[in-house]
PDB file of C-alpha atoms in Angstrom:
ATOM      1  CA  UNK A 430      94.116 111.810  90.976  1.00 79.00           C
ATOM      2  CA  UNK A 431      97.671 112.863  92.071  1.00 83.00           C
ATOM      3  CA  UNK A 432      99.554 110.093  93.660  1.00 92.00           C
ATOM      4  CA  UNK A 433     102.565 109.159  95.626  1.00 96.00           C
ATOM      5  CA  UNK A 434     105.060 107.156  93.694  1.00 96.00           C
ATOM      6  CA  UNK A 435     107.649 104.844  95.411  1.00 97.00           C
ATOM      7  CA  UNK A 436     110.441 103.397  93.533  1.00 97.00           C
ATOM      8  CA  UNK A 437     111.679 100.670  93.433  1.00 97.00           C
ATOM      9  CA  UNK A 438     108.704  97.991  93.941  1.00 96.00           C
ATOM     10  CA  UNK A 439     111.583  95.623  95.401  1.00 97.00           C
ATOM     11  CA  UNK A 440     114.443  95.303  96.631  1.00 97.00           C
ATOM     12  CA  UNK A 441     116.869  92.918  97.814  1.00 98.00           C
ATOM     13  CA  UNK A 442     120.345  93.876  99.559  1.00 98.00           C
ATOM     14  CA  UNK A 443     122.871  92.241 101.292  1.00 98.00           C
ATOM     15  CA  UNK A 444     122.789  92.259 105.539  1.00 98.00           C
ATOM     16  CA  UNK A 445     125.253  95.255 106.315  1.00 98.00           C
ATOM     17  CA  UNK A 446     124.791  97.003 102.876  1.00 98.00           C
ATOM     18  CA  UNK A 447     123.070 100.312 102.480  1.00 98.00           C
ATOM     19  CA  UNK A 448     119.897 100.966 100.675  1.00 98.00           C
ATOM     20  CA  UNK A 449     117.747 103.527  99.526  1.00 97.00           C
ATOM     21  CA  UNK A 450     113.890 103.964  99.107  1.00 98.00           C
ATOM     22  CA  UNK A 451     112.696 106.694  96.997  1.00 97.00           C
ATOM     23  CA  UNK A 452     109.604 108.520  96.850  1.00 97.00           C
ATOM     24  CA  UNK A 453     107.767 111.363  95.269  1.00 97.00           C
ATOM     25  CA  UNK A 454     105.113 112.591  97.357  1.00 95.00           C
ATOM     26  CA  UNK A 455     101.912 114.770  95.882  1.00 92.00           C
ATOM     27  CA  UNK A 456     103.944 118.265  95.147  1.00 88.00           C
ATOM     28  CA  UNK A 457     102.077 120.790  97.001  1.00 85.00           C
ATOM     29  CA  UNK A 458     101.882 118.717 100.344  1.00 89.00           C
ATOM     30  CA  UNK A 459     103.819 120.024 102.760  1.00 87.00           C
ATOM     31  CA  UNK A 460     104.268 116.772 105.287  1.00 90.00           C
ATOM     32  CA  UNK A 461     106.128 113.594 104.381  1.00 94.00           C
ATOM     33  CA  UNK A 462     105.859 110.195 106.215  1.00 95.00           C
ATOM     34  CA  UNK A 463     107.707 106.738 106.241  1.00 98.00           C
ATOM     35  CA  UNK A 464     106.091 103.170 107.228  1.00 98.00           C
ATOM     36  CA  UNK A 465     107.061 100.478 107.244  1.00 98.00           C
ATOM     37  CA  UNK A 466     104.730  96.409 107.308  1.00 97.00           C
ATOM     38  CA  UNK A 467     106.728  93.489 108.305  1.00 97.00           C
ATOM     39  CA  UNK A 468     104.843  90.770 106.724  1.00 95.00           C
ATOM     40  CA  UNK A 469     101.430  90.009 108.742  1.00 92.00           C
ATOM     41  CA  UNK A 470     102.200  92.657 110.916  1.00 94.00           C
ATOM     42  CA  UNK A 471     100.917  96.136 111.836  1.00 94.00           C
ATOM     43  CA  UNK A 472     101.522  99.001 109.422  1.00 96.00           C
ATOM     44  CA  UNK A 473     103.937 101.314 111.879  1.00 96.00           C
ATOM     45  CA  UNK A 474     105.200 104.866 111.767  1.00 95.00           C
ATOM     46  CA  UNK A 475     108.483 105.497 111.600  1.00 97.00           C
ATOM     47  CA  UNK A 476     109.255 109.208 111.004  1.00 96.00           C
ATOM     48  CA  UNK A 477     107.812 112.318 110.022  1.00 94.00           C
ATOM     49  CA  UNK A 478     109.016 115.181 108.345  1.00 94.00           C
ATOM     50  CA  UNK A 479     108.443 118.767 107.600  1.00 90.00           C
ATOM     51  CA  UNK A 480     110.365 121.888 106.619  1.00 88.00           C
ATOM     52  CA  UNK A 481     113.108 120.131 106.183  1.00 90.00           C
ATOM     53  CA  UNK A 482     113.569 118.374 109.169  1.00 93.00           C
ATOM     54  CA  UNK A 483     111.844 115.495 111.287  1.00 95.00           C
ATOM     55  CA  UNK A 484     109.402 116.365 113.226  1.00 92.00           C
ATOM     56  CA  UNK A 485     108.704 113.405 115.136  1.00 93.00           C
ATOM     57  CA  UNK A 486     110.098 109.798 114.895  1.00 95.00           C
ATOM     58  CA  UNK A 487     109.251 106.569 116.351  1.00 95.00           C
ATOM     59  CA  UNK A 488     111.655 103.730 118.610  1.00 95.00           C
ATOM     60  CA  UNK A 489     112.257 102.134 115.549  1.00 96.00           C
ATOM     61  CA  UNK A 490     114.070 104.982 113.545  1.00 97.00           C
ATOM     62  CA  UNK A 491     117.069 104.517 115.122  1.00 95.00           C
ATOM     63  CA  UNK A 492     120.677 106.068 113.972  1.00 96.00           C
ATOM     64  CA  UNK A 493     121.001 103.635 111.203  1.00 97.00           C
ATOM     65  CA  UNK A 494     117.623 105.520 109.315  1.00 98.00           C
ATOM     66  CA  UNK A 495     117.826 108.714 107.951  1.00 98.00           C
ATOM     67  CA  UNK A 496     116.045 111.230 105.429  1.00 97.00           C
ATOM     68  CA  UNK A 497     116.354 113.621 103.554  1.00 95.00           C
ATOM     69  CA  UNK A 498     114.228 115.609 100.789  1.00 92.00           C
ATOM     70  CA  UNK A 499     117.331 116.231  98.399  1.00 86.00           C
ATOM     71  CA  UNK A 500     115.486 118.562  96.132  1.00 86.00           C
ATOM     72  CA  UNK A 501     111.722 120.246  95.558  1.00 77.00           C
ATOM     73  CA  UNK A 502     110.372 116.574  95.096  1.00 86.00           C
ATOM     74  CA  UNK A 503     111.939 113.315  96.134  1.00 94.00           C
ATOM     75  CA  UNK A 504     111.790 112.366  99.968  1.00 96.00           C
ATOM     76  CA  UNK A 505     114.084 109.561 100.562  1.00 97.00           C
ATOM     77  CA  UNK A 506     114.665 106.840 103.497  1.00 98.00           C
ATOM     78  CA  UNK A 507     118.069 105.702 103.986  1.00 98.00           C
ATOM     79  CA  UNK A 508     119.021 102.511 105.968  1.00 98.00           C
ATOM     80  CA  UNK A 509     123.174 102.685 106.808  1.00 96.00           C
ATOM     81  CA  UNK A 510     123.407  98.471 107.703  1.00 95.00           C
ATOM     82  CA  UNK A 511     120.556  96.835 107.232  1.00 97.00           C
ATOM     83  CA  UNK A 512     119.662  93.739 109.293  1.00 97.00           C
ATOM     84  CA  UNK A 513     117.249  90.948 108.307  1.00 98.00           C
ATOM     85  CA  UNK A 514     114.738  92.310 110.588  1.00 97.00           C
ATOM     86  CA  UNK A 515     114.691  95.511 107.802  1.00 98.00           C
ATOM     87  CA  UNK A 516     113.051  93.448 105.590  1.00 98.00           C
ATOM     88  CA  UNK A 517     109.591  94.388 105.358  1.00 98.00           C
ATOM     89  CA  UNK A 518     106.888  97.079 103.025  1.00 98.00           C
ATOM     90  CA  UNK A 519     108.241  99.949 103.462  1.00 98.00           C
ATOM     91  CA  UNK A 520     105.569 102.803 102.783  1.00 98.00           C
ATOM     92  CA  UNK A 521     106.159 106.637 101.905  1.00 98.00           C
ATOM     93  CA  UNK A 522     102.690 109.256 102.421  1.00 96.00           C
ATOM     94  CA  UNK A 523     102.650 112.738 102.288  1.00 93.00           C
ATOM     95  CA  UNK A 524      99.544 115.075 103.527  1.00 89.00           C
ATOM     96  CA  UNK A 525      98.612 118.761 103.455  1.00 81.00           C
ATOM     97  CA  UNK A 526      96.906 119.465 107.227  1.00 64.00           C
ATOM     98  CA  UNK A 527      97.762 123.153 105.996  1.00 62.00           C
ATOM     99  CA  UNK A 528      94.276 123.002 104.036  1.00 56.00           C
ATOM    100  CA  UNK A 529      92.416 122.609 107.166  1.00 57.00           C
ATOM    101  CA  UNK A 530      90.856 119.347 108.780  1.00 55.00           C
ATOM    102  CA  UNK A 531      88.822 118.224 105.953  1.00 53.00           C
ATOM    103  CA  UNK A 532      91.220 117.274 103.492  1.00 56.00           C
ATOM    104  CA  UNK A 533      93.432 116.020 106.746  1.00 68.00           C
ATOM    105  CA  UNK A 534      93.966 112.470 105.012  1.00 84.00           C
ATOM    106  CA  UNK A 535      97.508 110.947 104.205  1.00 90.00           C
ATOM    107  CA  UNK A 536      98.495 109.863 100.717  1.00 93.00           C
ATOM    108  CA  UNK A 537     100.347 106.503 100.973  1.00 96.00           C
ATOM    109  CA  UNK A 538     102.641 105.554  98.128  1.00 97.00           C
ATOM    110  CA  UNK A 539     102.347 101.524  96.966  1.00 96.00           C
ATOM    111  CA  UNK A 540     105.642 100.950  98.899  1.00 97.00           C
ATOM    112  CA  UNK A 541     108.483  99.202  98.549  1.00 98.00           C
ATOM    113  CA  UNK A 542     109.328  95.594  99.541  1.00 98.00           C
ATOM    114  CA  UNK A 543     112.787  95.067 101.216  1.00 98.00           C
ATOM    115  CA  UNK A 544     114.292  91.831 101.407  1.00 98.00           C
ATOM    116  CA  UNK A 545     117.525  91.731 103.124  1.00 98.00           C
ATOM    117  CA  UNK A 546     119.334  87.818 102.427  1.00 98.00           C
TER     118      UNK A 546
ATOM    119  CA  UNK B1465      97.442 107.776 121.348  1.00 59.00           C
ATOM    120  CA  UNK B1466      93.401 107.060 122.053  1.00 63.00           C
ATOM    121  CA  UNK B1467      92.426 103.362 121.408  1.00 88.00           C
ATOM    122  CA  UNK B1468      89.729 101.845 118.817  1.00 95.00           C
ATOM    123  CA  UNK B1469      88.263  98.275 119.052  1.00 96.00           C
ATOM    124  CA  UNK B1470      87.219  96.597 116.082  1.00 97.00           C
ATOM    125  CA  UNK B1471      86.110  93.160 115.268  1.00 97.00           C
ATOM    126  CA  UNK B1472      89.174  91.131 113.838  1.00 97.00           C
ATOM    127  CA  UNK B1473      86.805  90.247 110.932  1.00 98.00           C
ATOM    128  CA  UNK B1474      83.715  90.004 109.022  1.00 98.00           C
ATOM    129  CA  UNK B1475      82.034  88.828 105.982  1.00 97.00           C
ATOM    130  CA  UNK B1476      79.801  90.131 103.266  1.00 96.00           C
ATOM    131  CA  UNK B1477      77.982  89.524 100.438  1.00 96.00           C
ATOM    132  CA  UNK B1478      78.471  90.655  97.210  1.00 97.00           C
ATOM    133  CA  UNK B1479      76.225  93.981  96.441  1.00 96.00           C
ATOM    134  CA  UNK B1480      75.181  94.148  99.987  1.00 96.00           C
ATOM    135  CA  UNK B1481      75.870  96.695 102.340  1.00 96.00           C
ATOM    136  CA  UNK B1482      78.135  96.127 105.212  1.00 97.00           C
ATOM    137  CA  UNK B1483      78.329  97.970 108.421  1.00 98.00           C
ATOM    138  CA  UNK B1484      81.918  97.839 110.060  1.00 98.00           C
ATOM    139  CA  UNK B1485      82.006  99.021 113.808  1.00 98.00           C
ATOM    140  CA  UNK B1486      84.543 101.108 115.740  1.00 98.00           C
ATOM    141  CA  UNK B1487      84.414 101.389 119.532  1.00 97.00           C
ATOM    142  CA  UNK B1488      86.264 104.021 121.128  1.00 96.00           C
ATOM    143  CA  UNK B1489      85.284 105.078 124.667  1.00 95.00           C
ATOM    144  CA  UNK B1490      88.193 107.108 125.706  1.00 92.00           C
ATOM    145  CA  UNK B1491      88.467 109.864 122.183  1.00 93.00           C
ATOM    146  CA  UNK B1492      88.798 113.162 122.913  1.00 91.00           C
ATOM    147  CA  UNK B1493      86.901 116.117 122.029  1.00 89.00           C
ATOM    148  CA  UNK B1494      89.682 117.064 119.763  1.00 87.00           C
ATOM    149  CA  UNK B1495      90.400 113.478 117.859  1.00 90.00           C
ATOM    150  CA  UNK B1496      88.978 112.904 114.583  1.00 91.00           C
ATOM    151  CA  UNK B1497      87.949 109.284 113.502  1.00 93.00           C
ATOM    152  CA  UNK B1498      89.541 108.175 110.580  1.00 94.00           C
ATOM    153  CA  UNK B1499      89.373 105.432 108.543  1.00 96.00           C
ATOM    154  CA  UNK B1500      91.813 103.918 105.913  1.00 97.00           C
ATOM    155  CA  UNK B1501      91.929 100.317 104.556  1.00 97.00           C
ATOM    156  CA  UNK B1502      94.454  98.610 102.669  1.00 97.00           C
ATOM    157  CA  UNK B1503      93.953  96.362  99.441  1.00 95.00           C
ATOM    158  CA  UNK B1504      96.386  93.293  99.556  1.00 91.00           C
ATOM    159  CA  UNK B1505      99.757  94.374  98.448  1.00 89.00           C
ATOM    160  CA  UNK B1506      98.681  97.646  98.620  1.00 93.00           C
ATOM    161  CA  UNK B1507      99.423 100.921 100.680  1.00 95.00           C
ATOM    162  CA  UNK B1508      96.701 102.001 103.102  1.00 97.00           C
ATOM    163  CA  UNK B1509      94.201 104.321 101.326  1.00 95.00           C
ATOM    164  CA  UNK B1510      92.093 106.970 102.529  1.00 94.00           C
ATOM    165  CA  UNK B1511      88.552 106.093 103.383  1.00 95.00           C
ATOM    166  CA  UNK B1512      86.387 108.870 105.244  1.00 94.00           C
ATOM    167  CA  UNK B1513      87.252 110.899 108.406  1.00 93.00           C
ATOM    168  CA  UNK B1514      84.933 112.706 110.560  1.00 93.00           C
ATOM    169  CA  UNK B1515      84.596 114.500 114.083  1.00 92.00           C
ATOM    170  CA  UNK B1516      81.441 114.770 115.121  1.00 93.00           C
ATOM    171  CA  UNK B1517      78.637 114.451 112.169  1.00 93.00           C
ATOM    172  CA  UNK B1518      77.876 111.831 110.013  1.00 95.00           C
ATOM    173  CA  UNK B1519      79.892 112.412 106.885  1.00 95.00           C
ATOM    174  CA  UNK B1520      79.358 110.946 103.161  1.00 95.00           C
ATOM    175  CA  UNK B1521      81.673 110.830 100.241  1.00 92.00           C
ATOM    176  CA  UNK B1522      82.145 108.624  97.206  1.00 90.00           C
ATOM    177  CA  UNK B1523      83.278 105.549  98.677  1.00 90.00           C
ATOM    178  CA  UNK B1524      81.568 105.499 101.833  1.00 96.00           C
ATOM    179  CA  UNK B1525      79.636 107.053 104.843  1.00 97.00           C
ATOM    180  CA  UNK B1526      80.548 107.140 108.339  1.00 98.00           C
ATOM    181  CA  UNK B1527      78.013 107.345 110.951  1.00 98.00           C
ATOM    182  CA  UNK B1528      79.094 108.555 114.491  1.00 97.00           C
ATOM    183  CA  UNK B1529      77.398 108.190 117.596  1.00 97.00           C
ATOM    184  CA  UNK B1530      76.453 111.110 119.292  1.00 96.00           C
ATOM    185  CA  UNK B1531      78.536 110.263 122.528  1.00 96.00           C
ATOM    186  CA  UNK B1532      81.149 109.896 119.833  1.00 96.00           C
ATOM    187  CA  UNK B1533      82.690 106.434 121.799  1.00 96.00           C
ATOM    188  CA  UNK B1534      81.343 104.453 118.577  1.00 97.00           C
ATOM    189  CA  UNK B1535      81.318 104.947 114.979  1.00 98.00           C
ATOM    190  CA  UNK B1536      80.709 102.497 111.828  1.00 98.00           C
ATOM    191  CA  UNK B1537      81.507 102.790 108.312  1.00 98.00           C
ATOM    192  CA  UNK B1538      78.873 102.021 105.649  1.00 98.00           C
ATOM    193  CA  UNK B1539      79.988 100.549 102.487  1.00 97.00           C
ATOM    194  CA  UNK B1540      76.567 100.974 100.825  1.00 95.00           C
ATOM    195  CA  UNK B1541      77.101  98.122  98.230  1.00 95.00           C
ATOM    196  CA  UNK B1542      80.263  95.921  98.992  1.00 96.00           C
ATOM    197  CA  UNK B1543      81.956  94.707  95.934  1.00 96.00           C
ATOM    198  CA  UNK B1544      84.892  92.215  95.483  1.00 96.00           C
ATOM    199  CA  UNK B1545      87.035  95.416  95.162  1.00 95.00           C
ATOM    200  CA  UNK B1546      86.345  95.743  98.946  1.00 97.00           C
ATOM    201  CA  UNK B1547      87.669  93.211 100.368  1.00 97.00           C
ATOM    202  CA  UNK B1548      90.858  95.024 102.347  1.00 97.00           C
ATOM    203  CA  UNK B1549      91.958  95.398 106.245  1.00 98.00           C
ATOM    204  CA  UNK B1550      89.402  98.495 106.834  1.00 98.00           C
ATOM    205  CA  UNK B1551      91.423 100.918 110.080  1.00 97.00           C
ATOM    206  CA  UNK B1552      89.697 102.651 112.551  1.00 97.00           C
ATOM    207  CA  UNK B1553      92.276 105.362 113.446  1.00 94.00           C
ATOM    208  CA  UNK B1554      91.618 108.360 116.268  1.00 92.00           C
ATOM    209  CA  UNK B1555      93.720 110.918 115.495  1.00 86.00           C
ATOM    210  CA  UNK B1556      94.491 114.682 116.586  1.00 78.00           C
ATOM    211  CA  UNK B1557      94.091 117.079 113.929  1.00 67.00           C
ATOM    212  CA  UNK B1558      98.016 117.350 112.604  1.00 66.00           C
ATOM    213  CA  UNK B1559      99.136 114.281 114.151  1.00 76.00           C
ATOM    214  CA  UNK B1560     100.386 111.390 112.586  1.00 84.00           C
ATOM    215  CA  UNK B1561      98.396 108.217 112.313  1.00 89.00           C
ATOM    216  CA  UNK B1562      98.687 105.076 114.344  1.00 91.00           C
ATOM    217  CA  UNK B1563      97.278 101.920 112.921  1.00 94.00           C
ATOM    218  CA  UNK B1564      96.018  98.639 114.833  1.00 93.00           C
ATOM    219  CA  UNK B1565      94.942  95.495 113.750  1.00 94.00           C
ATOM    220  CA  UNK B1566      91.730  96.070 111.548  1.00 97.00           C
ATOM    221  CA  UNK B1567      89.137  95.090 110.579  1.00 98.00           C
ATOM    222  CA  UNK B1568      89.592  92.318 107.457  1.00 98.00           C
ATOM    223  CA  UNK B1569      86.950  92.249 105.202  1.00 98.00           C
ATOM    224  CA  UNK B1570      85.672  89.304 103.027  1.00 98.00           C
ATOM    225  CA  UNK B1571      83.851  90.033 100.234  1.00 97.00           C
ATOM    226  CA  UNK B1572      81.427  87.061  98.875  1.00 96.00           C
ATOM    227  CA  UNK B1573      80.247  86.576  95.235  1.00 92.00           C
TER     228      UNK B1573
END
């Protein structure tokens, strides 16, 4: 079954550095999410993109987050300064709505865990 | 977004089925009821989603009312696999999804 891969499965950074998450999402879906799970929390959306640009992001994707799809398959999530509230899951998904409603369902990768120290 | 209310949790046994319960008075005609869990340490996964009939797939079935302000998933034999945060998510066909709190399940040998 294809899958969303997320890389890497941790990661700890310095407060103020910058960091990367990377993700492959499923290759012929055509919109690409980020989450993110502070520990016991909720899982919450932070941005969505599609044809190359967001298409709607949440209160907490602020100016310090950013994307980008660099090439035809990663999707990556960029934090400029991160703050030890960043550290959480952070969780990639991609979907195909394009197929119609019944195969409407999100892919989620297995995430990555952020610690910022 | 339109709100769901489900129990905070519940508990099965091993092999038995277990009925998990979504209320949702205010959906719209147009939202589709979702569901997604999450395994611990796990991403959310894809469940079952329907809009208006019952609907059955491999890993469960979801039964809708036909007011559509309830639905519950059926896990027809719950193993110790099961045991995740089970979501109840309304959602408008191309929109993104918005979780709550869950439902967590227990899973009893």
């Amino acid at each position: 079954e294809p899958e969303v891969t997320q890389t890497p499965s941790h990661q700890v950074t310095q407060m103020g550095q910058e960091v990367i998450l990377r993700c492959v999402p499923i290759s012929n879906h055509l919109y690409f999410y980020w989450y993110r799970q502070i520990l016991g929390q909720k899982v919450e959306f932070l941005v969505s993109f599609y044809n190359n640009e967001i298409s709607e992001k949440s209160e907490i994707f602020d100016d310090q987050f950013s994307v980008e799809r660099p090439d035809g398959s990663n999707f990556t999530l960029k934090i400029r300064s991160t703050k030890l509230e960043d550290s959480a899951m952070y969780f990639c998904a991609s979907s195909d709505p394009g197929q119609g409603a019944q195969s409407d369902g999100y892919t989620f990768g297995s995430g990555t865990r952020l610690t910022v120290v | 977004d339109a709100k769901t209310t489900q129990p905070n949790s519940m508990e099965s046994n091993e092999e038995e089925p277990v009925h998990l319960p979504c209320n949702h008075s205010t959906i719209s005609g147009t939202d589709y009821i979702h569901w997604y869990r999450q395994l611990p340490s796990q991403g959310p996964e894809y469940v079952i989603h329907g809009l208006t009939s019952n609907v059955n797939n491999r890993m469960a079935s979801l039964a809708i009312a036909e007011d559509r302000k309830s639905s519950t998933l059926i896990l027809h034999r719950a193993t110790l696999r099961d045991a995740a945060v089970y979501y109840c998510i309304l959602r408008d066909y191309g929109n993104k999804l918005v979780f709550g709190a869950g439902t967590i399940l227990r899973v009893k040998s």
